[in-house]
XYZ file of C-alpha atoms in Angstrom:
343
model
C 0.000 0.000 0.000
C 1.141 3.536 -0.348
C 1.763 4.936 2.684
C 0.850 8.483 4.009
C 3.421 11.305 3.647
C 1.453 13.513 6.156
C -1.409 13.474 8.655
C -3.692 16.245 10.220
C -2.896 16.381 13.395
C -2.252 18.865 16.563
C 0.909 20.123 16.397
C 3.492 21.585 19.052
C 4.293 25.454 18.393
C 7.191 25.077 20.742
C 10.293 23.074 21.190
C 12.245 22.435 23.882
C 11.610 23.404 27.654
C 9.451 25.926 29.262
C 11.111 28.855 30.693
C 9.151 28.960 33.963
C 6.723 26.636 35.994
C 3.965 25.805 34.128
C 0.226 25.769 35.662
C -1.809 22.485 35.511
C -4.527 23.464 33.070
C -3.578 26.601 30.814
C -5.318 29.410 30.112
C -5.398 28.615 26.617
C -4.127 26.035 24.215
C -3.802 28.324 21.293
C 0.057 29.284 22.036
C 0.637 25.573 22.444
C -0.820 23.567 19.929
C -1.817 24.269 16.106
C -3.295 22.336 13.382
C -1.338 21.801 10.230
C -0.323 18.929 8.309
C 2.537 16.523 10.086
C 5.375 15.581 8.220
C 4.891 11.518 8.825
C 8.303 9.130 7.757
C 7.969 5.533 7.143
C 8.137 3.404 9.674
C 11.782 2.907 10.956
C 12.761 -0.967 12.172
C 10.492 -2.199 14.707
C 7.863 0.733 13.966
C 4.380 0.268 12.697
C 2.150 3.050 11.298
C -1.405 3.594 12.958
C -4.655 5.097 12.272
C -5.802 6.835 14.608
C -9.356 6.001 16.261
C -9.271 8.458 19.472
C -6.731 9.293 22.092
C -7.318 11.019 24.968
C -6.089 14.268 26.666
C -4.426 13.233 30.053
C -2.561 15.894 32.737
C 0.762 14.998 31.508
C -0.761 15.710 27.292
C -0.898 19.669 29.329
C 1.693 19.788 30.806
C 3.646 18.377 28.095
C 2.550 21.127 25.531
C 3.275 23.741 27.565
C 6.652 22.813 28.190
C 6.567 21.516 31.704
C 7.140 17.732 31.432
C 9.809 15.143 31.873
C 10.956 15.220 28.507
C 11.696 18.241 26.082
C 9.062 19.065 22.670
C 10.183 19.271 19.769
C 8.626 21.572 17.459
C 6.175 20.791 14.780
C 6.000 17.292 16.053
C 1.912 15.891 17.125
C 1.276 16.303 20.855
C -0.229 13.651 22.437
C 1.146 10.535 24.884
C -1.246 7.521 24.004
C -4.142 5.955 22.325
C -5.929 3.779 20.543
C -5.857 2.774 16.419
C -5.509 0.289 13.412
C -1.866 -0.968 12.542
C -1.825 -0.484 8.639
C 2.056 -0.662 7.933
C 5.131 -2.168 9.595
C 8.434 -2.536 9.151
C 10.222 -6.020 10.690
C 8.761 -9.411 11.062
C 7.058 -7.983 14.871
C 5.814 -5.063 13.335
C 4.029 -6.497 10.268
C 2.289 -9.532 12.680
C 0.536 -6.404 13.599
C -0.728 -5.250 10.617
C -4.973 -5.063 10.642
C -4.951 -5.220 14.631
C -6.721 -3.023 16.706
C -3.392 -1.632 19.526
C -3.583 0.553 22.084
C -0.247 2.172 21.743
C 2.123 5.009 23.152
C 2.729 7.687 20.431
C 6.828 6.671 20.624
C 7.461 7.894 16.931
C 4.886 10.389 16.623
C 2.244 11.839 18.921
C -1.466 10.243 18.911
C -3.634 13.492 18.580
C -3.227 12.966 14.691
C -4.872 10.876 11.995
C -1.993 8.653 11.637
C 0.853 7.988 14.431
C 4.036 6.017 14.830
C 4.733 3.653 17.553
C 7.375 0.928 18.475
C 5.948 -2.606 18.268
C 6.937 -3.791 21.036
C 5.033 -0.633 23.024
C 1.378 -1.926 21.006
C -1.083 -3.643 23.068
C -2.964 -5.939 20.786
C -7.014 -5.629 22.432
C -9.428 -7.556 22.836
C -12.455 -7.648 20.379
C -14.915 -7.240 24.022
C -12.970 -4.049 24.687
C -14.486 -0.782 23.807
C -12.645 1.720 22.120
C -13.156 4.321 24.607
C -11.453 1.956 27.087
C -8.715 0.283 24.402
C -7.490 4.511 24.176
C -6.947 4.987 27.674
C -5.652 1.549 28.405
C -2.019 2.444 29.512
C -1.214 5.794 31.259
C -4.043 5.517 33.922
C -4.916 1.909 34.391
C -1.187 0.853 34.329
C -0.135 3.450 36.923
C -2.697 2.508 39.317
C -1.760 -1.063 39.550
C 1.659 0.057 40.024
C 0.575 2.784 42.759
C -1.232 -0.315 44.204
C 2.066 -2.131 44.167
C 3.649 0.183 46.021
C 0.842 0.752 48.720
C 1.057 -3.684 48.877
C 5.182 -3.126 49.170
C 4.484 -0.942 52.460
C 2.270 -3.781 54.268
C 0.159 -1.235 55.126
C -3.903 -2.402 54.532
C -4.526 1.576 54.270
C -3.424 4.413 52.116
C -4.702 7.595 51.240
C -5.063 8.878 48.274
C -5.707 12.619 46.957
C -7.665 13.716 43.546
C -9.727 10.483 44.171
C -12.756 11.754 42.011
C -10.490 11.403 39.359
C -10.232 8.961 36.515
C -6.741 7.532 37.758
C -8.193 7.597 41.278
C -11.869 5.811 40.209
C -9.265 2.962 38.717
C -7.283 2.536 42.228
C -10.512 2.722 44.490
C -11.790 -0.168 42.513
C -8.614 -2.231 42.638
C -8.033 -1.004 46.491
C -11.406 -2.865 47.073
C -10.810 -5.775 45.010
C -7.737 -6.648 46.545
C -8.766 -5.836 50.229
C -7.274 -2.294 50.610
C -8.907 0.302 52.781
C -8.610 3.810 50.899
C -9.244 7.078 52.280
C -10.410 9.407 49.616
C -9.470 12.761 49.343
C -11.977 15.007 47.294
C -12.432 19.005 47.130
C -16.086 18.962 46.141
C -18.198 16.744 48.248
C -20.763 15.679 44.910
C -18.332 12.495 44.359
C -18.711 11.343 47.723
C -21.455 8.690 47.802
C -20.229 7.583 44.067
C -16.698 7.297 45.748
C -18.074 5.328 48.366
C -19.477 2.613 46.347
C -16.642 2.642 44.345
C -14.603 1.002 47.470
C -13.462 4.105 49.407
C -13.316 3.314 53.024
C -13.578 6.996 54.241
C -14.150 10.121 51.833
C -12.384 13.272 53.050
C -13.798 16.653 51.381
C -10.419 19.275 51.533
C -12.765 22.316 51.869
C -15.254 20.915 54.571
C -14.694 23.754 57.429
C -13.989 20.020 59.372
C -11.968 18.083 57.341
C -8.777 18.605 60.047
C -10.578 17.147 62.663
C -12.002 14.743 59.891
C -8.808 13.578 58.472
C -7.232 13.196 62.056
C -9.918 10.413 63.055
C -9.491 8.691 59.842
C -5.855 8.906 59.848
C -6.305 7.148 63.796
C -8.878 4.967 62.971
C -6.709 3.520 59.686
C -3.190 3.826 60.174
C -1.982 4.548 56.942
C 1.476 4.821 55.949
C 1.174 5.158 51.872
C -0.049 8.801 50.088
C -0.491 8.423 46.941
C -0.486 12.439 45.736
C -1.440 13.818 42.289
C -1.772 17.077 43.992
C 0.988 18.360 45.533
C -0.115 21.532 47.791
C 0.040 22.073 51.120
C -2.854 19.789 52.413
C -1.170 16.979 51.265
C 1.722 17.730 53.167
C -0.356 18.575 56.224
C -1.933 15.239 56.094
C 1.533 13.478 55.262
C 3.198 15.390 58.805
C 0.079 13.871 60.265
C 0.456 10.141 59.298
C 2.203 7.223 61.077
C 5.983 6.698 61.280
C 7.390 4.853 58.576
C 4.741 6.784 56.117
C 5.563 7.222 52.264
C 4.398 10.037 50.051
C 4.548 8.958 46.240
C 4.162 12.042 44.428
C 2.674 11.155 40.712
C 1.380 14.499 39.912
C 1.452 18.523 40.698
C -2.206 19.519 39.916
C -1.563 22.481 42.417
C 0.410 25.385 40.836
C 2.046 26.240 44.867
C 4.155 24.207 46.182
C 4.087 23.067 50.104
C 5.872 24.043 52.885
C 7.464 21.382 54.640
C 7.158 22.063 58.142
C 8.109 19.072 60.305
C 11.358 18.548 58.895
C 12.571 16.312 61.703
C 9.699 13.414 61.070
C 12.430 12.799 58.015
C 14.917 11.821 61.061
C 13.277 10.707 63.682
C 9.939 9.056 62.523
C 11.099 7.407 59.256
C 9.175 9.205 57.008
C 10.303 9.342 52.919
C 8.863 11.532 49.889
C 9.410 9.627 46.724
C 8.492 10.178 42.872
C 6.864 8.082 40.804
C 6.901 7.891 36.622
C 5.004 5.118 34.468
C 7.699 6.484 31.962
C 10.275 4.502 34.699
C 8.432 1.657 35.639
C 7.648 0.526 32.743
C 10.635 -0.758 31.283
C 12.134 -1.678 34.489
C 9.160 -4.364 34.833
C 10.128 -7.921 33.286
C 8.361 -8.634 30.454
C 6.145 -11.455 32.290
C 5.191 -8.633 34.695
C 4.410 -6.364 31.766
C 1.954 -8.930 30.366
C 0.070 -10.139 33.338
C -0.580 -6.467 34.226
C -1.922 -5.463 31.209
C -4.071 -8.789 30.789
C -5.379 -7.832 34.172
C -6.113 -5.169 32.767
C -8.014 -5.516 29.789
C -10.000 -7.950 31.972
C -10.864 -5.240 34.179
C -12.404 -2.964 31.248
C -14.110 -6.028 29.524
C -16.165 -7.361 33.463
C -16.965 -3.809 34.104
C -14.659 -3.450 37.235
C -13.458 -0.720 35.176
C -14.962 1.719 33.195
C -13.480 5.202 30.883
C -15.483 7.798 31.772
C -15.658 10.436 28.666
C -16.767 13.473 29.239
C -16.305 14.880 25.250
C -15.526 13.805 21.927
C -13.720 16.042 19.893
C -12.362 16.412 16.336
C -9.340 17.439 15.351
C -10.571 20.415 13.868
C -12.693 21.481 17.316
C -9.944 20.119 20.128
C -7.729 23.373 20.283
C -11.027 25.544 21.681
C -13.073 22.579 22.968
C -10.501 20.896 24.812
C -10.102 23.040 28.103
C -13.873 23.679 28.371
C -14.771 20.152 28.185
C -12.081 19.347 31.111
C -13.764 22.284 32.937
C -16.705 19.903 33.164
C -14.795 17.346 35.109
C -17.556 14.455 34.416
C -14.384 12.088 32.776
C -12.121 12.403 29.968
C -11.983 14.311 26.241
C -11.410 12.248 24.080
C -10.083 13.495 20.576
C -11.172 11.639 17.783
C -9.576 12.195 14.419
């Protein structure tokens, strides 16, 4: 077949680093992101060429096109982490075995908010024919992270953790595997509409950040449970209230910075005398430092999750291409799940 030369797609106006911190959500996407018409080069060795069906926009997708991840943009190149497509074209005998399958993939060649990406074979997931699209696009940032938060929560032998920005897609997935594997979460929320969803969901205690009683609140659950994981996509300074307030030997595993101000830490000696260890956390890390048998029976568990129902993607907008640059930040403004752009 003749391959593409170019795709439509949502491309990064800027290369390189951001100068200064960058918020969470910007105040517009127009700076970052235009659309134009991608260069697109064959697949290299061990690369196959995707169509697009939808990919969504996750936290790191904005603070990636502003400039503010872990890794540097380069200009002119598709934004966009993961998602899910059609493998038309590879190049190598594991690449063209792929060829007419249905992958949920990690835009390693070319980003995913386009009509046509490049990813490395090895990094395709090959779904399910049960699995809904919607699910098959969101299928490795999210659900893999919160089995490895879980891990890490498991590695602690504590049977409680808390966990901030539980409302959340990521934290819907780890209430629902807390439960399942006989975890007791205690949910932190800012609004208090999630709170009887949250609740059926798994969450042992629900925590709403703005009650006028949520210190007195979080003390009694922190007593009653004994935590000594936080699992933070947050990152201000009721997180690190909460973490001065937990038990010796207590581990905050920052995965996220949703706050634009950082927090003070004010108990500087529980680092010395009680134990106590902030730590960092980065799928881009874990992945490839899991053995391959690992990676496989995680994402089988996972795919299983999506297909019983224990798992759901929540979308809260589909966009096109052509609407994503002006729809995208009002449709996260909703907070009811997440955009999904479909080329």
């Amino acid at each position: 077949m003749t391959l593409p030369a170019t795709t439509r797609a949502l491309v990064l106006r800027e290369g390189g680093y951001a100068a200064a911190p960058t918020p969470q959500v910007p105040e517009s996407l127009t700076p970052h992101l235009a659309l134009a018409d991608a260069a697109l080069p064959a697949p290299a060795p061990g690369q196959v060429l995707i169509e697009v069906i939808m990919a969504p926009v996750n936290p790191s997708d904005l603070f990636f096109v502003q400039g503010g991840y872990g890794q540097p943009r380069q200009q002119g190149n598709p934004a966009g982490f993961e998602g899910v497509g059609r493998v038309v074209a590879g190049n190598g005998d594991a690449a063209q075995a792929l060829v007419g399958q249905r992958v949920a993939f990690l835009g390693t060649g070319s980003g995913t908010w386009a009509g046509h990406a490049l990813s490395d074979a090895a990094l395709c997931i090959p779904l399910d024919a049960r699995l809904r699209d919607e699910d098959g696009a969101a299928l490795i940032v999210n659900p893999l992270t919160a089995v490895a938060l879980i891990e890490r929560v498991r590695a602690s032998r504590s049977k409680a953790f808390v966990l901030n920005a539980a409302g959340s897609q990521l934290g819907r997935l780890i209430l629902g595997l807390a439960r399942d594997e006989g975890l007791s979460a205690i949910a932190v929320i800012r609004r208090p509409d999630d709170a009887d969803e949250l609740r059926g969901l798994g969450a042992a205690e629900v925590l709403v950040s703005s009650a006028a009683d949520f210190t007195a609140q979080a003390a009694a659950a922190l007593r009653s449970h004994k935590p000594r994981v936080l699992l933070d996509a947050v990152g201000d300074q009721a997180t690190a209230d909460l973490f001065f307030a937990m038990p010796a030997g207590a581990r905050w595993v920052s995965y996220g910075k949703m706050s634009d101000e950082a927090p003070r830490l004010t108990a500087m000696g529980q680092f010395i005398f009680m134990d106590k260890v902030i730590e960092g956390f980065w799928l881009s890390r874990w992945l490839p430092a899991a053995a391959p048998e690992r990676r496989a029976a995680v994402i089988a568990q996972v795919q299983e999750r999506f297909i019983n129902g224990s798992w759901q993607t929540r979308v809260a907008a589909r966009l096109s291409l052509d609407a994503a640059i002006e729809g995208i930040l009002p449709a996260l403004a909703e907070g009811n799940g997440k955009v999904m752009i479909c080329p």
